[in-house]
CSV table of C-alpha atoms and ligand atoms in Angstrom, one decimal:
chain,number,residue,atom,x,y,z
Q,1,UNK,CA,197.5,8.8,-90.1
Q,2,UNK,CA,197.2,11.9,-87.9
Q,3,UNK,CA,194.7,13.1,-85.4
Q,4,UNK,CA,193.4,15.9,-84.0
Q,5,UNK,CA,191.7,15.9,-80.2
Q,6,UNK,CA,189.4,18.6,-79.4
Q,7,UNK,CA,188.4,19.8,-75.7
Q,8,UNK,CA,185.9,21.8,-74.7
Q,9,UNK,CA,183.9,23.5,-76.9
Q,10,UNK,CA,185.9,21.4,-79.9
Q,11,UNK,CA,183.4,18.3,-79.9
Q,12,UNK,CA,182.8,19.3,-83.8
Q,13,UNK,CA,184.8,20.0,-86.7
Q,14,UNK,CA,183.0,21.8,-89.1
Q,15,UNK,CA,183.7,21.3,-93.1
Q,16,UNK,CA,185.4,17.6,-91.8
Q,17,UNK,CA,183.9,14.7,-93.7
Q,18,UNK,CA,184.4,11.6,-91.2
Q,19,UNK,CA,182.8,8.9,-90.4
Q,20,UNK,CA,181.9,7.6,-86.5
Q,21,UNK,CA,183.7,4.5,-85.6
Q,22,UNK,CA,183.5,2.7,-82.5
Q,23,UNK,CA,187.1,1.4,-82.0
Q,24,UNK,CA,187.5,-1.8,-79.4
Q,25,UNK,CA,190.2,-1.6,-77.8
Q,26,UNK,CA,191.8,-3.4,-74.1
Q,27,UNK,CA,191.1,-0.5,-72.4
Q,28,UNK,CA,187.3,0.0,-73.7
Q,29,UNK,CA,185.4,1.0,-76.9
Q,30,UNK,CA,186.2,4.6,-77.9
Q,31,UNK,CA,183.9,6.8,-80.2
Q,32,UNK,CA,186.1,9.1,-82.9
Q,33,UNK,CA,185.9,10.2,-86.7
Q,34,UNK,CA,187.5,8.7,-89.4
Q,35,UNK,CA,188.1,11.2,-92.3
Q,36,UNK,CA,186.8,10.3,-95.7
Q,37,UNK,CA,187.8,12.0,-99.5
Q,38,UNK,CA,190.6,14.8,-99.0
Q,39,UNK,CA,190.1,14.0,-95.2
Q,40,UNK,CA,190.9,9.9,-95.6
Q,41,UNK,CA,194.4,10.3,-93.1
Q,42,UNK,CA,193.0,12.3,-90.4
Q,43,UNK,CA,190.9,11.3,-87.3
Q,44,UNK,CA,189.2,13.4,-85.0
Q,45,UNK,CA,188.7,12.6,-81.2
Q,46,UNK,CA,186.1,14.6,-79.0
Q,47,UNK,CA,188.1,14.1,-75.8
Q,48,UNK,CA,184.9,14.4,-73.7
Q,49,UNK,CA,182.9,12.4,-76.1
Q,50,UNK,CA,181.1,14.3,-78.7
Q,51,UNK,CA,178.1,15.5,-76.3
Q,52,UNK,CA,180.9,16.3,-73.3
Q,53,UNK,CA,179.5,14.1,-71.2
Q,54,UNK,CA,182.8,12.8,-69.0
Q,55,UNK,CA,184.7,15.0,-66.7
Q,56,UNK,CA,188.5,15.7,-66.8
Q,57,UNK,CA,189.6,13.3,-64.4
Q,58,UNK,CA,186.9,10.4,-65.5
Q,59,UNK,CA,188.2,10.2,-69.1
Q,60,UNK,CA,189.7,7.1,-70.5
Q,61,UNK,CA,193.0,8.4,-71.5
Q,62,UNK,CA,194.5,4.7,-72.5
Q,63,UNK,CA,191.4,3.7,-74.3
Q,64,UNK,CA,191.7,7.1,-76.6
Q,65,UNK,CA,195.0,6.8,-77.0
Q,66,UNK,CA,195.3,3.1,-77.8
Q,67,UNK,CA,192.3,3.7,-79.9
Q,68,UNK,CA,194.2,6.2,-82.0
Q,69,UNK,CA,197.6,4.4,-82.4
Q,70,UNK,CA,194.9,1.0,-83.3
Q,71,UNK,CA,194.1,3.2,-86.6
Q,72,UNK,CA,197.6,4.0,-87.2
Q,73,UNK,CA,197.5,7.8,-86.1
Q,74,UNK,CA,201.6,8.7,-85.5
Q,75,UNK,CA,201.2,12.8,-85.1
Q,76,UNK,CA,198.5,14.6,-83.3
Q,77,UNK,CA,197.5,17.7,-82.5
Q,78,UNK,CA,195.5,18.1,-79.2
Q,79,UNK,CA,193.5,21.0,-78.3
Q,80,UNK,CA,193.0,22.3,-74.4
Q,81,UNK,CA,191.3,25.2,-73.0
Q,82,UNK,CA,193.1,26.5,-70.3
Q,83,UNK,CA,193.1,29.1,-67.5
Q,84,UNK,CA,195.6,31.8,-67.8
Q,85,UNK,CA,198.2,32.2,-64.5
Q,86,UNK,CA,200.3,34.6,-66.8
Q,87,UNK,CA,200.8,36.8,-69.3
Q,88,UNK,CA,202.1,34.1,-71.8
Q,89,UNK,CA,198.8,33.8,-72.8
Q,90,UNK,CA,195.9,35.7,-72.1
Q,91,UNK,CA,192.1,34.7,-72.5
Q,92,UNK,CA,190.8,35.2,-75.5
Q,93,UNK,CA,194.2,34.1,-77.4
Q,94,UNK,CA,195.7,30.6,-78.6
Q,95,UNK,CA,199.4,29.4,-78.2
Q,96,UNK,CA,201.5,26.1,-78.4
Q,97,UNK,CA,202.8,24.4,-75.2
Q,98,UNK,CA,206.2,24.2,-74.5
Q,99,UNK,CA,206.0,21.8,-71.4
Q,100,UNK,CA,203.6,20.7,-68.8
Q,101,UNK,CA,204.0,19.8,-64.9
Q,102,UNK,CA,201.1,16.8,-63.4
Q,103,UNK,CA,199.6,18.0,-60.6
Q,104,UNK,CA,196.8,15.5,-61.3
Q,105,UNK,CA,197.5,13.8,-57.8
Q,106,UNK,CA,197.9,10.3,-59.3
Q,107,UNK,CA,194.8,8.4,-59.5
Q,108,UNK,CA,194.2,8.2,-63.0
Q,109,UNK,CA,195.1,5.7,-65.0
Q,110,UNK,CA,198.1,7.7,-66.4
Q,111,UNK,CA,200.7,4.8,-68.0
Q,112,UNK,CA,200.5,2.3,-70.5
Q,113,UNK,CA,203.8,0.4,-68.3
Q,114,UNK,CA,201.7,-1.0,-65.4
Q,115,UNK,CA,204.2,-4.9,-65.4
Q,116,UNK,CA,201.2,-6.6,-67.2
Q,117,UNK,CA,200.8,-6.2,-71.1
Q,118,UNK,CA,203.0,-3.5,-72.0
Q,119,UNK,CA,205.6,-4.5,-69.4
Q,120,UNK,CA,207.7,-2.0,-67.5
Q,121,UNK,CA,209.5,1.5,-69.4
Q,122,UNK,CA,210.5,4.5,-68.6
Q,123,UNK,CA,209.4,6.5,-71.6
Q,124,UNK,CA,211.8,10.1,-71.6
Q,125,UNK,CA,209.5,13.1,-71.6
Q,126,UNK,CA,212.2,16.1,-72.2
Q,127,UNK,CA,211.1,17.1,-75.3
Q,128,UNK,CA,207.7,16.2,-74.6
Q,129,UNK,CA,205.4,18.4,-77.5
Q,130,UNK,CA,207.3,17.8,-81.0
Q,131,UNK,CA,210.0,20.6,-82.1
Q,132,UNK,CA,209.4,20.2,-85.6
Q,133,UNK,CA,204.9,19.9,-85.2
Q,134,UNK,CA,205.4,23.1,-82.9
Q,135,UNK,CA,207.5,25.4,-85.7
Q,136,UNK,CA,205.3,24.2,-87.9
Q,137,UNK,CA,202.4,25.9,-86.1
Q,138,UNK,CA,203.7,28.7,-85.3
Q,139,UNK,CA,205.2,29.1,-89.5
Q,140,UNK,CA,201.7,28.8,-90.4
Q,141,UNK,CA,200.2,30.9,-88.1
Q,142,UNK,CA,202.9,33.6,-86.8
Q,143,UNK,CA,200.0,35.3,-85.0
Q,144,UNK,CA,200.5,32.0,-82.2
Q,145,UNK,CA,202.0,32.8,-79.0
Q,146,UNK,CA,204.1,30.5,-76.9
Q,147,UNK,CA,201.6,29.3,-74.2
Q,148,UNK,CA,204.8,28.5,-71.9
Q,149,UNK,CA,204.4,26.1,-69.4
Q,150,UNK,CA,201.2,23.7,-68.6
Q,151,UNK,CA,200.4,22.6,-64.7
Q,152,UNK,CA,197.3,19.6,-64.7
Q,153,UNK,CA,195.1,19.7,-61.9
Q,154,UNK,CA,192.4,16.4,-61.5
Q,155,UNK,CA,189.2,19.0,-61.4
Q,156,UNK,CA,186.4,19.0,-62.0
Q,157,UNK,CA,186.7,22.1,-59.4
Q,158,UNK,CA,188.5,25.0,-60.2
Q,159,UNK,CA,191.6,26.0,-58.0
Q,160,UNK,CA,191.5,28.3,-55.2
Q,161,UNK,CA,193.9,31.7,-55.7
Q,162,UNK,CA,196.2,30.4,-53.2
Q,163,UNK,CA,196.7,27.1,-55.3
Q,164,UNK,CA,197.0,29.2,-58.1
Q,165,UNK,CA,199.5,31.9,-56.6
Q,166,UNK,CA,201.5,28.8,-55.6
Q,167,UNK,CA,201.4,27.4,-59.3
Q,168,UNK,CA,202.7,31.3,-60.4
Q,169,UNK,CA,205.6,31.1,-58.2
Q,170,UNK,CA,206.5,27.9,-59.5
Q,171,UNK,CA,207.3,29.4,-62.7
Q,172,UNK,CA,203.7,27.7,-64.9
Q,173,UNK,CA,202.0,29.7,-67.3
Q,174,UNK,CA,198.5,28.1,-67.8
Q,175,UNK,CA,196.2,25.4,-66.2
Q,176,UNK,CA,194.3,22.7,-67.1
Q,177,UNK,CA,192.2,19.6,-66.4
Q,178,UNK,CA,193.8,17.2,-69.4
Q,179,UNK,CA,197.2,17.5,-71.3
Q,180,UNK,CA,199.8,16.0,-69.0
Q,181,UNK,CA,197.9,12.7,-68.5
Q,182,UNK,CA,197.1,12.7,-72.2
Q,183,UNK,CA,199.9,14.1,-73.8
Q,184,UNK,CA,202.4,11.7,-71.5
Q,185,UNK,CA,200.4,8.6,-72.7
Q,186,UNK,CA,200.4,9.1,-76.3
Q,187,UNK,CA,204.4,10.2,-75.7
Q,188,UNK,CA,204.4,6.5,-73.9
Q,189,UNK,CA,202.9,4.9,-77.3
Q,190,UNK,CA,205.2,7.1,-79.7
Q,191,UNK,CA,202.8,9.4,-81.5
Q,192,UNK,CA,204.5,12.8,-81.8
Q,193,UNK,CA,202.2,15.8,-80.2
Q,194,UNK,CA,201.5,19.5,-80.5
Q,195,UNK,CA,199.6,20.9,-78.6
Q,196,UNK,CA,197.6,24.5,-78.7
Q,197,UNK,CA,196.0,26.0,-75.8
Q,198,UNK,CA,193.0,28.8,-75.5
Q,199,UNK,CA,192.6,30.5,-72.6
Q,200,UNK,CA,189.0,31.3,-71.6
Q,201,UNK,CA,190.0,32.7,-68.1
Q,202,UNK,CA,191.8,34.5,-65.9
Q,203,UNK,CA,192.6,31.6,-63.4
Q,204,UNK,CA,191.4,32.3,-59.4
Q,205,UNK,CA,192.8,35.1,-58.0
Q,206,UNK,CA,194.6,36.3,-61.2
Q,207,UNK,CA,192.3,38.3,-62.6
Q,208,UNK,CA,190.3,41.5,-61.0
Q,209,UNK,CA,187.3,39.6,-60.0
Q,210,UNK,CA,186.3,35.9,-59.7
Q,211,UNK,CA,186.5,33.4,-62.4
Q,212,UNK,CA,184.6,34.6,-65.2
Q,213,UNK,CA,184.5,32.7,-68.3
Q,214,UNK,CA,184.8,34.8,-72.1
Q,215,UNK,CA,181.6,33.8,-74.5
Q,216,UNK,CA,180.4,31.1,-75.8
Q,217,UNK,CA,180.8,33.1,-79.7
Q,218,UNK,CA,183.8,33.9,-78.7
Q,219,UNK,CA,185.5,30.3,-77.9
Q,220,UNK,CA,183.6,29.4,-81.6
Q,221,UNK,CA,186.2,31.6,-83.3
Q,222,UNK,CA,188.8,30.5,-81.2
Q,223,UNK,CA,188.0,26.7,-82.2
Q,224,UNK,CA,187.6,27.6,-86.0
Q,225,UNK,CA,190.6,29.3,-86.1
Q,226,UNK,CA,192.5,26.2,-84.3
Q,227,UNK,CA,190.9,23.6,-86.4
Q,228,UNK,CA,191.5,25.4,-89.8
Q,229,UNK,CA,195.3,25.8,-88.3
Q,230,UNK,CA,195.3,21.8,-87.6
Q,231,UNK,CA,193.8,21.0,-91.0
Q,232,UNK,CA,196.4,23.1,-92.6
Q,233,UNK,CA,199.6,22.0,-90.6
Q,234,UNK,CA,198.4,18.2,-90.7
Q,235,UNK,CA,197.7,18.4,-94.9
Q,236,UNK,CA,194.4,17.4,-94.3
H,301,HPA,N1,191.5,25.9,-64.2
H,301,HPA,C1,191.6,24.6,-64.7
H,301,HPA,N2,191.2,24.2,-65.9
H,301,HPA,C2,190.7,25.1,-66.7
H,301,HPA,C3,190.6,26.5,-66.3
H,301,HPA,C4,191.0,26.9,-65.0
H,301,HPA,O1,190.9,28.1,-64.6
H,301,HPA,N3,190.0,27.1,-67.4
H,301,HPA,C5,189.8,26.2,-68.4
H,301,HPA,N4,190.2,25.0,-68.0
């Protein structure tokens, strides 16, 4: 099976037959899609459930996760809109991570190896988003850019320009609320991951005035250009 995880904006996929399931799992029950007909081995996951009602640093990560690897997904594609700190990828454009930094402060639940059930490991992360997922993006859609490098903040707030002038400096390229802490669990579980960002902002203090955020119509061509990329790479 493989999945696709939408953010923001991506709590739909239009022209994908599925089927809710709520899927019990140790962590808590978890709501996704379970394609049917040509879509039968692909699942779709509204990250923020599918009316966006939870907050970056209030989702259940291990529930979503386990939930996924409990229907047998083993390659996903996850979807993040981001703030752009660079030039790597400006708003309005779409690109593949290459590698991500967690400055999420560590209080979510962020491992699977806590001692208890899953024991203690020490799961590599060096070659954290898939080689082979990530060529096979960019071979469908040459337009892609490389997104670069991915620093997770907890939110909900936005960063100050001095926190993001720091996070330049340090050599990251866009910023988020989700991927390291979701991205690092499903690593921890063995699914393989790509991941495509969309920038929808300047981030604070990067661009000539305060955060503004590109159009609603706008991020809707953005998503259906990223799920019909998906759909395409993942033979669904
Ligand atoms: N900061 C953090 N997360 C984000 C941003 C941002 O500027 N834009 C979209 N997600």
């Amino acid at each position: 099976m493989k999945a696709i995880i939408g953010g923001t904006g991506v709590d739909r996929i239009s022209g994908f037959s599925g089927e809710r399931q709520e899927i019990s799992t140790p962590y808590g029950l978890v709501e996704l899609f379970v394609g049917t007909g040509k879509h039968a081995s692909l699942v779709f996951l509204p990250r923020h459930g599918s009316s966006h009602s939870v907050p970056p640093h209030l989702i259940n990560y291990r529930a979503n996760i386990t939930a996924l690897k409990q229907v047998g997904v083993e390659e996903l594609i996850s979807m993040y809109a981001v703030g752009s700190v660079t030039d790597a990828l400006r708003p309005g454009e779409v690109g593949t991570l290459s590698d991500f930094v967690d400055f999420s402060g560590g209080g979510r639940q962020h491992t699977f190896f806590t001692g208890e059930e899953h024991g203690v490991e020490h799961v590599g992360m060096d070659r954290v988003f898939d080689p082979d997922l990530t060529l096979a993006l960019h071979e469908a859609d040459p337009s892609l850019k490389n997104a670069g490098v991915y620093v997770c903040t907890n939110g909900p707030r936005l960063e100050t320009p001095s926190e993001i002038c720091m996070f330049k400096t340090l050599g990251f390229d866009v910023v988020g609320m989700t991927a390291a802490t979701e991205v690092a669990l499903a690593r921890e579980l063995g699914i393989k991951v790509a991941s495509l960002a969309y920038s929808i902002n300047w981030a604070a203090g990067v661009g000539p005035d305060e955060v503004t955020f590109i159009g609603s119509a706008e991020i809707a061509k953005l998503k259906d250009t990223m799920v019909s990329l998906c759909l395409k790479v993942l033979g669904a």
